[in-house]
Coordinates of C-alpha atoms and ligand atoms in Angstrom, one line a residue:
X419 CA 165.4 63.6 -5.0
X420 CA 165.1 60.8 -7.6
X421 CA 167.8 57.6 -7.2
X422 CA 169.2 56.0 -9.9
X423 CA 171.0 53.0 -9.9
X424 CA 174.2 53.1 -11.7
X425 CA 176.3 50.6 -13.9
X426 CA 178.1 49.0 -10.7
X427 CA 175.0 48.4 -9.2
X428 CA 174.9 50.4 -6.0
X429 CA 172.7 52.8 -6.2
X430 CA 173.7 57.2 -6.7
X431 CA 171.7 59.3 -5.9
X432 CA 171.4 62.8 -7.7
X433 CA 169.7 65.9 -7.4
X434 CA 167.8 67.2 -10.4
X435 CA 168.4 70.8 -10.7
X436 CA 166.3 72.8 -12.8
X437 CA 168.0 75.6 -14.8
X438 CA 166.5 79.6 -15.5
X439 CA 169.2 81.4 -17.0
X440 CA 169.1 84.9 -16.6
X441 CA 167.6 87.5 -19.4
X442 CA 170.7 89.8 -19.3
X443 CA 174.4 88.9 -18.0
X444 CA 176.5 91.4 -16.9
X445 CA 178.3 92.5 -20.3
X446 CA 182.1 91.3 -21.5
X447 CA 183.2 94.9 -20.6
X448 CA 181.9 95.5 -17.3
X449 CA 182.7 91.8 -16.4
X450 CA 186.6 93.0 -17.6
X451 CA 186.6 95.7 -15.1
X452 CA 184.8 94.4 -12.6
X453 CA 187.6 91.0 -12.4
X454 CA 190.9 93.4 -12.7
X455 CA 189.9 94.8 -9.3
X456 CA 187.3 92.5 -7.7
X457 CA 187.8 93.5 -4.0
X458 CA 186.0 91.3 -1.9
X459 CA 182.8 90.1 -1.5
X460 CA 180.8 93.2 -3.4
X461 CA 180.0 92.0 -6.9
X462 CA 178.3 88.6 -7.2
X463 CA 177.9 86.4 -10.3
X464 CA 175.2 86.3 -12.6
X465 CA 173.3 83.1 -10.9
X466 CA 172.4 81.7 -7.8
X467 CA 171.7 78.2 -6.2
X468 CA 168.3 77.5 -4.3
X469 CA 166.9 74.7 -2.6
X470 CA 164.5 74.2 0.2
X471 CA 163.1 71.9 2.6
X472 CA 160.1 71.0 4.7
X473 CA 159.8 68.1 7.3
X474 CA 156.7 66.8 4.6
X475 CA 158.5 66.9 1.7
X476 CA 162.3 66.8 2.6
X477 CA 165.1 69.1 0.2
X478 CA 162.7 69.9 -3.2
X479 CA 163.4 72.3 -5.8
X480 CA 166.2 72.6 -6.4
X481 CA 167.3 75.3 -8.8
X482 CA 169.4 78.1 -10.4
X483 CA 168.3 81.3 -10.8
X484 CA 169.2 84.8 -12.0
X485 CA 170.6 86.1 -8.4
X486 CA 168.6 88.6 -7.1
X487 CA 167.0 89.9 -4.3
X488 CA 164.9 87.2 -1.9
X489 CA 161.6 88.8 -0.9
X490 CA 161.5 87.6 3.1
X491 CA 158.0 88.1 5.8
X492 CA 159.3 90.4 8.5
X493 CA 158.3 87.5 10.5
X494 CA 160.7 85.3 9.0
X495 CA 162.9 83.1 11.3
X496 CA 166.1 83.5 10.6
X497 CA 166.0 87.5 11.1
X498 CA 164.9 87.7 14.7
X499 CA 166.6 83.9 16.1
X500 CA 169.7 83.6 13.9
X501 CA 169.1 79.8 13.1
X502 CA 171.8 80.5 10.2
X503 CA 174.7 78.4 8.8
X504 CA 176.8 79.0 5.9
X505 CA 180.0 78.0 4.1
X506 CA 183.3 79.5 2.3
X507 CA 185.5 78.3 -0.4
X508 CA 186.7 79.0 -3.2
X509 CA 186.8 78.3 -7.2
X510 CA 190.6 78.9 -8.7
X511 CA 191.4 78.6 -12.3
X512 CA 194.2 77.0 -13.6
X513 CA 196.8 77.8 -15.8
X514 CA 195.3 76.1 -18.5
X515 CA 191.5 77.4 -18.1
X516 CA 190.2 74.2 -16.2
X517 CA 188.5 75.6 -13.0
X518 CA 188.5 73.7 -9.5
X519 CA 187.3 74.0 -6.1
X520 CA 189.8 73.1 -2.9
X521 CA 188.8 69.8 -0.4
X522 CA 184.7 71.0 -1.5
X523 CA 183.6 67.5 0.5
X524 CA 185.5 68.9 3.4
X525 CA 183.1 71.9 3.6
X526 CA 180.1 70.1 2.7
X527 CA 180.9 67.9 6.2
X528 CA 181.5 70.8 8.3
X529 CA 178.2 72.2 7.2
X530 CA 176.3 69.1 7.9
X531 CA 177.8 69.5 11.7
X532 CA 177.4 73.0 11.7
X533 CA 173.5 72.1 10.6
X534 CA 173.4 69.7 13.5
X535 CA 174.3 72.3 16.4
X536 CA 171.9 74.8 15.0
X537 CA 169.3 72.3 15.0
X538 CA 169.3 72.1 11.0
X539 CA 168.3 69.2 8.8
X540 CA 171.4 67.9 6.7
X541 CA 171.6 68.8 3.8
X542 CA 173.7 65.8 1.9
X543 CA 177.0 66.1 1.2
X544 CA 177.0 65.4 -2.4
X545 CA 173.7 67.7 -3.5
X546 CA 176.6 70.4 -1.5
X547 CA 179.2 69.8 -4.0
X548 CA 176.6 69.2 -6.9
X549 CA 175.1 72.7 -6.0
X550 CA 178.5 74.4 -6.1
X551 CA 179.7 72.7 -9.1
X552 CA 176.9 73.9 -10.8
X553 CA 176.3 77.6 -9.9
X554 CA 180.3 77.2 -10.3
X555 CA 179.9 76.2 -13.9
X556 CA 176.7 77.8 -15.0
X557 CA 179.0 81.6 -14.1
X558 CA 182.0 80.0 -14.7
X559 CA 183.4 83.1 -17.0
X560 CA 183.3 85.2 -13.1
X561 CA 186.2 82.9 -12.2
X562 CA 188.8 85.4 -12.9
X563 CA 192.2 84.4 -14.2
X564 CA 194.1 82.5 -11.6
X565 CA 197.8 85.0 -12.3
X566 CA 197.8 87.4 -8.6
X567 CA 195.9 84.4 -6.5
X568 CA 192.7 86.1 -7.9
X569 CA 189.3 83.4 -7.4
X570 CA 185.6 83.1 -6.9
X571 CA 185.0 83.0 -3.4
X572 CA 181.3 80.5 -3.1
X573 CA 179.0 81.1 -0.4
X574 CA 176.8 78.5 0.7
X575 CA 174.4 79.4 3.7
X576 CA 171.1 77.6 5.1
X577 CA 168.3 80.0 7.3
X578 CA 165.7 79.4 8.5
X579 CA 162.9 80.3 6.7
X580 CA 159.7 79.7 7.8
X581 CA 157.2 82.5 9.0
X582 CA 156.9 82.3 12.8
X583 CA 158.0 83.9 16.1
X584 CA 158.2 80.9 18.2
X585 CA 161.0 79.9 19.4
X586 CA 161.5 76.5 17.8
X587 CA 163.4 74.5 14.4
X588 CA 162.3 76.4 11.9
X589 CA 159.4 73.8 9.7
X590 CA 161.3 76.2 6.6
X591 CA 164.9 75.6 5.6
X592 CA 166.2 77.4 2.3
X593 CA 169.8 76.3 1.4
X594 CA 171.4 79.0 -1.5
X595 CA 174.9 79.1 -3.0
X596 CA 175.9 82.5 -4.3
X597 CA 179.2 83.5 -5.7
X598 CA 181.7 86.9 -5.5
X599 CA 184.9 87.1 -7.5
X600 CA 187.7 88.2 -4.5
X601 CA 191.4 89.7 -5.4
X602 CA 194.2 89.1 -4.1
X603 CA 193.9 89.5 0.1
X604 CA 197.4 90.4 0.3
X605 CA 198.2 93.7 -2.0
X606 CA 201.6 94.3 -3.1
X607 CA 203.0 91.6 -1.1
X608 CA 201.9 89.4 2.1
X609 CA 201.8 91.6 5.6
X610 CA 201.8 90.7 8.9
X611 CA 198.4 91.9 10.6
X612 CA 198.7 93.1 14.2
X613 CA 196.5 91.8 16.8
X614 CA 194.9 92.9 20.3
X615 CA 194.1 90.2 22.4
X616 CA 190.6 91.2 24.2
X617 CA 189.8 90.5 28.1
X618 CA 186.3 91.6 28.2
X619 CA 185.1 89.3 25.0
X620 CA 185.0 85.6 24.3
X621 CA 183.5 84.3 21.3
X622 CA 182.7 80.8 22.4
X623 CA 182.2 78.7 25.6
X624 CA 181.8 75.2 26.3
X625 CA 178.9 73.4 24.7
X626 CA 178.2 76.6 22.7
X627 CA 178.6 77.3 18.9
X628 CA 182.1 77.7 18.7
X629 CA 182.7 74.9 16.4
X630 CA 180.0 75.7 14.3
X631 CA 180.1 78.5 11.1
X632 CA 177.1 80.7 12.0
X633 CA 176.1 84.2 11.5
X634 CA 175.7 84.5 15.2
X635 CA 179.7 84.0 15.6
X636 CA 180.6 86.5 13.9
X637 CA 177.7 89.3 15.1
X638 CA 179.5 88.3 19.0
X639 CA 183.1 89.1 17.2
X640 CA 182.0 92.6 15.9
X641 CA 182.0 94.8 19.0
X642 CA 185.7 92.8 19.6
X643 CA 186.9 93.8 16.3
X644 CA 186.0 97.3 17.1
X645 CA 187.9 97.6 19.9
X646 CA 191.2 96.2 18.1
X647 CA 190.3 98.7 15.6
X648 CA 190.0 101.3 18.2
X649 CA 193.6 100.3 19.4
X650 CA 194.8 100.6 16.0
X651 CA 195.3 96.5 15.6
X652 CA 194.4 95.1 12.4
X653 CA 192.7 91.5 13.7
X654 CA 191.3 90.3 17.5
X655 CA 192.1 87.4 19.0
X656 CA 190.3 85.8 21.7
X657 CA 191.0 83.6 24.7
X658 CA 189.1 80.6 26.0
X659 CA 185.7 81.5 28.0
X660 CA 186.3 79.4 31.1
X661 CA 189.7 80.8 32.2
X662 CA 190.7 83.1 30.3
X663 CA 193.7 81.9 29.4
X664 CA 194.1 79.3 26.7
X665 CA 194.7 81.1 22.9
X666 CA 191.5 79.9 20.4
X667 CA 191.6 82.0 17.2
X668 CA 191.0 85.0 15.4
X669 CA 187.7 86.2 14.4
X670 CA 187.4 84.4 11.3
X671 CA 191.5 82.6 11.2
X672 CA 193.1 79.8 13.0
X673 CA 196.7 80.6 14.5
X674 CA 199.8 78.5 14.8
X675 CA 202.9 79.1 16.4
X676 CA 206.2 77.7 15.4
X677 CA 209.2 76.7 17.5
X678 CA 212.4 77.2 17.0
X679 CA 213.2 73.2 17.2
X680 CA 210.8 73.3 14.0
X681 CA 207.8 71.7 15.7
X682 CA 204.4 73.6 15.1
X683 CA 201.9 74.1 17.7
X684 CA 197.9 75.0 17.3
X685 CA 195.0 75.7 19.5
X686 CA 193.0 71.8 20.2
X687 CA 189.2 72.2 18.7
X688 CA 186.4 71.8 20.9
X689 CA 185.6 75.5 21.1
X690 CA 187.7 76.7 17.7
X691 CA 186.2 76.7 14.4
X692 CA 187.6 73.5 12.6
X693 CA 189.1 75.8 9.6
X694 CA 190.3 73.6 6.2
X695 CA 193.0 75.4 5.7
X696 CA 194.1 74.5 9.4
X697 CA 193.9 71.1 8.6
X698 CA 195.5 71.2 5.4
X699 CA 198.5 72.9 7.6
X700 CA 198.7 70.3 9.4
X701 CA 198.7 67.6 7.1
X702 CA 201.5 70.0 4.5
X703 CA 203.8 70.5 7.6
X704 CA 203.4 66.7 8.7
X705 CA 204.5 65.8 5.5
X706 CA 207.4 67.9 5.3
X707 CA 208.6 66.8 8.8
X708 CA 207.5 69.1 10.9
X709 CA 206.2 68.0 14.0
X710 CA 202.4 69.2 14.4
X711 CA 200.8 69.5 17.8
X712 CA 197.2 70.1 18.6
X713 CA 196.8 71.0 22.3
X714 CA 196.1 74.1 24.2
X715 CA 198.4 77.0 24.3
X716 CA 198.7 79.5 26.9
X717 CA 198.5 83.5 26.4
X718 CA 201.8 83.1 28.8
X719 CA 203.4 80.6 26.8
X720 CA 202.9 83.3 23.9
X721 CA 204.3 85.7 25.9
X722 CA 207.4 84.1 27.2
X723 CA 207.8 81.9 24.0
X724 CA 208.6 85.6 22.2
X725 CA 210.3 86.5 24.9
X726 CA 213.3 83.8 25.3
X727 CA 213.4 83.3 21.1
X728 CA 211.8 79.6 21.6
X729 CA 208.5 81.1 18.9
X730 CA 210.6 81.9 15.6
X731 CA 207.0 82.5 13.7
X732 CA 203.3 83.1 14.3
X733 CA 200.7 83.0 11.6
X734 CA 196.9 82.4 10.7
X735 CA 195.1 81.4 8.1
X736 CA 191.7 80.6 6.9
X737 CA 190.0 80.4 3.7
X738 CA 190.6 84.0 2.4
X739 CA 194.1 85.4 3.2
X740 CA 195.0 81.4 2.9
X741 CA 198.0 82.2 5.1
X742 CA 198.9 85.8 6.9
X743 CA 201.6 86.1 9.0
X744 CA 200.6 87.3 12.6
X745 CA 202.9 90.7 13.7
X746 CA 202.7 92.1 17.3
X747 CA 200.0 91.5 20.1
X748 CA 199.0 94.1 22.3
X749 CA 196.5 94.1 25.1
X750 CA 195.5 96.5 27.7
X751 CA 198.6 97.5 29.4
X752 CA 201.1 95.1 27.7
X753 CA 202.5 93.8 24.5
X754 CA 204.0 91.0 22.6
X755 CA 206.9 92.1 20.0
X756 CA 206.9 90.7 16.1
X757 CA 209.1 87.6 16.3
X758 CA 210.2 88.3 12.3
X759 CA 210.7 91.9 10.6
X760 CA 208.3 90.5 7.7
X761 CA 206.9 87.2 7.0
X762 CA 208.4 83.8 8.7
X763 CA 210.5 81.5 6.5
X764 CA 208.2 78.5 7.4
X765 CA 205.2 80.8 7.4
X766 CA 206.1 81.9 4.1
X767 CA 206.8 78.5 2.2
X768 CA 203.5 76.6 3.5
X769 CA 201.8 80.1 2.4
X770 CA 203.2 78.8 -1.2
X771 CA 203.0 75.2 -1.5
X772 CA 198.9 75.7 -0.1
X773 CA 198.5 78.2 -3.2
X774 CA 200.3 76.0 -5.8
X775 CA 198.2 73.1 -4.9
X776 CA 195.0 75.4 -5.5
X777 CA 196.6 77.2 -8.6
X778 CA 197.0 73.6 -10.3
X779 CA 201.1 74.9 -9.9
X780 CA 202.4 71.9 -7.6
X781 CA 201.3 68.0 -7.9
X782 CA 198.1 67.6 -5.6
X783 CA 199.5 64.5 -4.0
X784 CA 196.7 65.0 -1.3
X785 CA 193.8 64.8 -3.8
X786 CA 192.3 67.8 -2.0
X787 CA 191.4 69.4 -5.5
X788 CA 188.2 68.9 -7.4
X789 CA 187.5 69.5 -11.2
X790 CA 184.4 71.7 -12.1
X791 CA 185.1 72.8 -15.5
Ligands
PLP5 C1 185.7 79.9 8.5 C2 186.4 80.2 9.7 C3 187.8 79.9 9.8 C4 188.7 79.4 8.7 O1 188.2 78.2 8.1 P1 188.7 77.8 6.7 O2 187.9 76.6 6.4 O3 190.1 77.6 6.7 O4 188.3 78.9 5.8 C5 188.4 80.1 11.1 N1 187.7 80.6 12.1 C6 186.4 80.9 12.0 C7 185.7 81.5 13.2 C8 185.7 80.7 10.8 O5 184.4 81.0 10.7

């Protein structure tokens, strides 16, 4: 990637990105349709973002694309090892057309130590936002109208690429951005989601890939969220490997529990993924006075907590319900009543002062928000 020195006299470095527009867009009409009702991750934008790497020749060409299909050697790496990371955020438009992307550096960092515990090269944290900005930009008219917390959900990923069976750091890294318009999570007003607490699965031990976003995290979480299906809960949540009794997350959400005293408790990381929206919890309820701690929590201290009134509210959140409130907690033999008939009050008015921020509807006092358009 070419260096150039700027007016200041340090020196920025840029990626060049080469540009192929596709042929054909998807029409005005179907695009109409498609962004009243956008579901989740099913349609995807026009473009996508491509860039690869060798140890020879570092990241090279870099480009945009019409998206489309990748044509892979069975013997590719990435589908028999997993060496897989990947990314999710979001592009909101504002009430006055402008489009932006939430704390975009925050998920470039996470992927560079995501890349590092999967054995990855980094990929720089400013080609990250670069990339996004401009598959953002190039599709911008797929960011839908920001009115029912509509947005275009961005997926970054890196795999491993190269052509081999061995079982070592792939010599082949492709690093894509793609892009799917999402709706609203919460239809016809925010639920709580029930949740079964599972014995016989942990997603992450110590010194494994808990803290990192990879494929592999979520193929472990599948057969879990199957059997909270099969119990007729909506979400899993899982307990630390080691003893079995330390609360870590959902499968994709970070939890919190609030206290009656107003204090605000959340699972420590080490084995949790490090979700932004957690963090940007933390920092909104810090700054309205709530006392935030990070330590572990206890399945009994859930329990009992419920019990004796001391937990007025539970909730998770992560990227793409931003905040849900959590409902009941059932496990094999026992269960955990709702501590609210519907959402909390606190629950309810961090849900709202996270969305204005991203909506462009409440002073960004954090700078977490980032112009694209
Ligand atoms: C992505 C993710 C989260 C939420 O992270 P956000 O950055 O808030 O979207 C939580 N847990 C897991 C396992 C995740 O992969």
């Amino acid at each position: 990637m070419p260096s150039c020195s700027a007016k200041g006299g340090y020196n920025v470095t840029f990626m060049q990105i080469s540009t192929t527009l596709a042929e054909t867009l998807v029409d005005d009409a179907r695009l109409a349709e498609i962004l009243t009702n956008p579901g989740f991750g099913t349609y995807f934008t026009d473009h996508m973002f491509t860039v690869e790497w060798t140890p020879e020749k570092g990241w090279y060409d870099a480009r945009i694309t019409p998206y489309g299909p990748l044509s892979l050697d069975p013997a590719t790496a990435v589908l028999h090892y997993a060496q897989e990371t990947f990314e999710g955020m979001k592009a909101y438009r504002h009430d006055d057309g402008s489009v932006w992307t939430f704390r975009p550096h925050a998920n470039a960092g996470r992927m560079m130590r995501s890349s590092h515990r999967l054995a990855f090269p980094e990929f720089p944290e400013e080609d990250f936002v670069q990339a996004v900005d401009e598959l953002v930009r190039v599709d911008q008219r797929w960011v839908p109208d920001g009115a029912g917390e509509k947005s275009l959900y961005v997926r970054p990923f890196m795999i491993a690429t190269e052509k081999f069976l061995g079982v070592r750091p792939s010599q082949h890294v492709t690093f894509m951005v793609i892009a799917s318009p999402a709706g609203a999570y919460f239809k016809g007003g925010v639920k709580p989601v029930s949740l079964w607490l599972t014995e016989d699965y942990t997603r992450a031990g110590r010194g494994g890939m808990g803290a990192a976003k990879t494929g592999g995290n979520y193929a472990s979480s599948l057969v879990a969220q199957q059997e909270a299906s099969g119990h007729g809960c909506d979400q899993v949540v899982f307990l630390d490997a080691q003893q079995g009794k330390y609360v870590e997350e959902l499968g994709g959400m970070n939890l919190y529990f609030v206290f009656d005293d107003g204090s605000i408790v959340t699972p420590a990381t080490g084995t949790i993924l490090e979700g932004i929206t957690r963090s940007s919890i933390i920092e909104l309820a810090g700054q309205s006075g709530h006392k935030v701690q990070e330590r572990q929590f206890s399945i009994d201290e859930w329990r009992d907590g419920v019990a004796s009134g001391r937990i007025t509210e539970i909730f998770a959140c992560g990227t793409a319900a931003v905040v849900t409130p959590v409902g009941s907690l059932k496990w094999d033999g026992g269960e955990v009543a709702s501590t609210t008939e519907g959402a909390g009050e606190l629950t309810m008015k961090l849900r709202q002062s996270l969305v204005d921020i991203q909506y462009g509807r409440a002073e960004d006092n954090f700078g977490w928000m980032h112009q694209v358009t």
